[in-house]
């Protein structure tokens, strides 16, 4: 795992990315149930790490990890046994609820970054918004969008949009419009970071 990586002031939307899992690559039609259970356990452990990152103000790192894990789940949901076909529905619903609640928890603590380099900026939010839409599009064929079983696209997008509105609301007027008023200089230190 990438536990030593931290963001930098130069971070941009590409910092929050969705690389493939080193342990679970798309394979043949199915992986055995034991392997799927092991992979899900590993993902759940990493989701616990996300919660710890959030608690410690490592917001950018939490969203980076959460995005990577969600990409793995979406890409491999059928192989992991997370679709509605067969198996223990309660366990699947519990997994999906855990993943979705992790997203919502991370967004509820969005403003608690311990340092400037751990803040999620507007480009990160746009990237996450696009990623959530792409994940929902991929899961739609399984009926795994906005139901107990699947990705809570609407709730997560609403959380992102609320943060985007908040981010734009804190931009100095001249920066928001791209225009500068020479008679009305803005003291950038008066705006929160």
Tab-separated table of C-alpha atoms in Angstrom, residues 28-125:
chain	number	residue	atom	x	y	z
A	28	UNK	CA	-11.319	-14.936	-16.604
A	29	UNK	CA	-15.051	-15.383	-16.094
A	30	UNK	CA	-14.848	-15.914	-12.327
A	31	UNK	CA	-12.496	-16.256	-9.407
A	32	UNK	CA	-13.213	-18.837	-6.757
A	33	UNK	CA	-15.336	-17.918	-3.753
A	34	UNK	CA	-12.455	-18.179	-1.296
A	35	UNK	CA	-10.290	-15.801	-3.316
A	36	UNK	CA	-13.233	-13.397	-3.669
A	37	UNK	CA	-13.797	-13.496	0.104
A	38	UNK	CA	-10.099	-12.809	0.716
A	39	UNK	CA	-10.105	-9.883	-1.716
A	40	UNK	CA	-13.239	-8.420	-0.119
A	41	UNK	CA	-11.646	-8.750	3.327
A	42	UNK	CA	-8.568	-6.908	2.054
A	43	UNK	CA	-10.745	-4.147	0.571
A	44	UNK	CA	-12.663	-3.841	3.850
A	45	UNK	CA	-9.386	-3.530	5.771
A	46	UNK	CA	-8.323	-0.754	3.417
A	47	UNK	CA	-11.696	0.952	3.928
A	48	UNK	CA	-10.918	0.936	7.663
A	49	UNK	CA	-7.631	2.661	6.801
A	50	UNK	CA	-9.612	5.313	4.916
A	51	UNK	CA	-11.617	6.044	8.065
A	52	UNK	CA	-8.369	6.391	10.019
A	53	UNK	CA	-6.933	8.716	7.383
A	54	UNK	CA	-10.037	10.887	7.668
A	55	UNK	CA	-9.812	10.896	11.475
A	56	UNK	CA	-6.177	12.027	11.211
A	57	UNK	CA	-6.943	14.831	8.737
A	58	UNK	CA	-5.349	13.041	5.787
A	59	UNK	CA	-8.232	14.003	3.528
A	60	UNK	CA	-6.519	13.857	0.139
A	61	UNK	CA	-4.996	10.477	0.987
A	62	UNK	CA	-8.376	9.171	2.147
A	63	UNK	CA	-10.074	10.138	-1.114
A	64	UNK	CA	-7.185	8.766	-3.160
A	65	UNK	CA	-7.463	5.394	-1.418
A	66	UNK	CA	-11.256	5.415	-1.502
A	67	UNK	CA	-11.245	6.158	-5.237
A	68	UNK	CA	-8.772	3.341	-5.895
A	69	UNK	CA	-10.835	0.861	-3.866
A	70	UNK	CA	-14.087	1.890	-5.519
A	71	UNK	CA	-12.513	1.457	-8.927
A	72	UNK	CA	-11.413	-2.062	-7.965
A	73	UNK	CA	-14.886	-2.919	-6.680
A	74	UNK	CA	-16.648	-1.530	-9.755
A	75	UNK	CA	-14.244	-3.161	-12.204
A	76	UNK	CA	-14.483	-6.535	-10.455
A	77	UNK	CA	-17.946	-6.500	-8.829
A	78	UNK	CA	-19.135	-9.615	-10.627
A	79	UNK	CA	-15.941	-11.560	-9.893
A	80	UNK	CA	-16.118	-10.448	-6.249
A	81	UNK	CA	-19.678	-11.742	-5.986
A	82	UNK	CA	-21.139	-8.282	-5.306
A	83	UNK	CA	-23.919	-8.390	-7.891
A	84	UNK	CA	-27.452	-9.407	-6.999
A	85	UNK	CA	-27.034	-12.870	-8.532
A	86	UNK	CA	-26.838	-15.605	-5.874
A	87	UNK	CA	-24.962	-15.584	-2.599
A	88	UNK	CA	-25.783	-13.952	0.698
A	89	UNK	CA	-27.609	-10.722	-0.106
A	90	UNK	CA	-27.183	-9.438	3.476
A	91	UNK	CA	-23.391	-9.706	3.221
A	92	UNK	CA	-23.371	-7.959	-0.145
A	93	UNK	CA	-25.666	-5.213	1.119
A	94	UNK	CA	-23.422	-4.795	4.163
A	95	UNK	CA	-20.353	-4.429	1.977
A	96	UNK	CA	-22.003	-1.848	-0.298
A	97	UNK	CA	-23.351	0.075	2.719
A	98	UNK	CA	-19.859	0.124	4.214
A	99	UNK	CA	-18.318	1.459	0.997
A	100	UNK	CA	-21.017	4.098	0.530
A	101	UNK	CA	-20.935	5.199	4.162
A	102	UNK	CA	-17.168	5.519	3.908
A	103	UNK	CA	-17.653	7.991	1.033
A	104	UNK	CA	-20.243	9.962	2.980
A	105	UNK	CA	-18.110	9.982	6.149
A	106	UNK	CA	-15.119	11.246	4.196
A	107	UNK	CA	-17.206	14.061	2.707
A	108	UNK	CA	-18.677	14.958	6.099
A	109	UNK	CA	-15.084	15.537	7.292
A	110	UNK	CA	-13.959	17.185	4.071
A	111	UNK	CA	-12.936	20.423	5.794
A	112	UNK	CA	-10.798	18.768	8.470
A	113	UNK	CA	-7.552	18.493	6.512
A	114	UNK	CA	-4.566	18.591	8.853
A	115	UNK	CA	-2.488	20.575	6.373
A	116	UNK	CA	-2.831	22.499	3.142
A	117	UNK	CA	-1.370	19.635	1.107
A	118	UNK	CA	-4.127	17.303	2.351
A	119	UNK	CA	-6.987	19.562	1.235
A	120	UNK	CA	-9.276	18.531	-1.563
A	121	UNK	CA	-9.390	21.326	-4.128
A	122	UNK	CA	-11.991	22.123	-6.769
A	123	UNK	CA	-10.224	20.103	-9.519
A	124	UNK	CA	-10.180	17.071	-7.191
A	125	UNK	CA	-13.914	17.440	-6.622
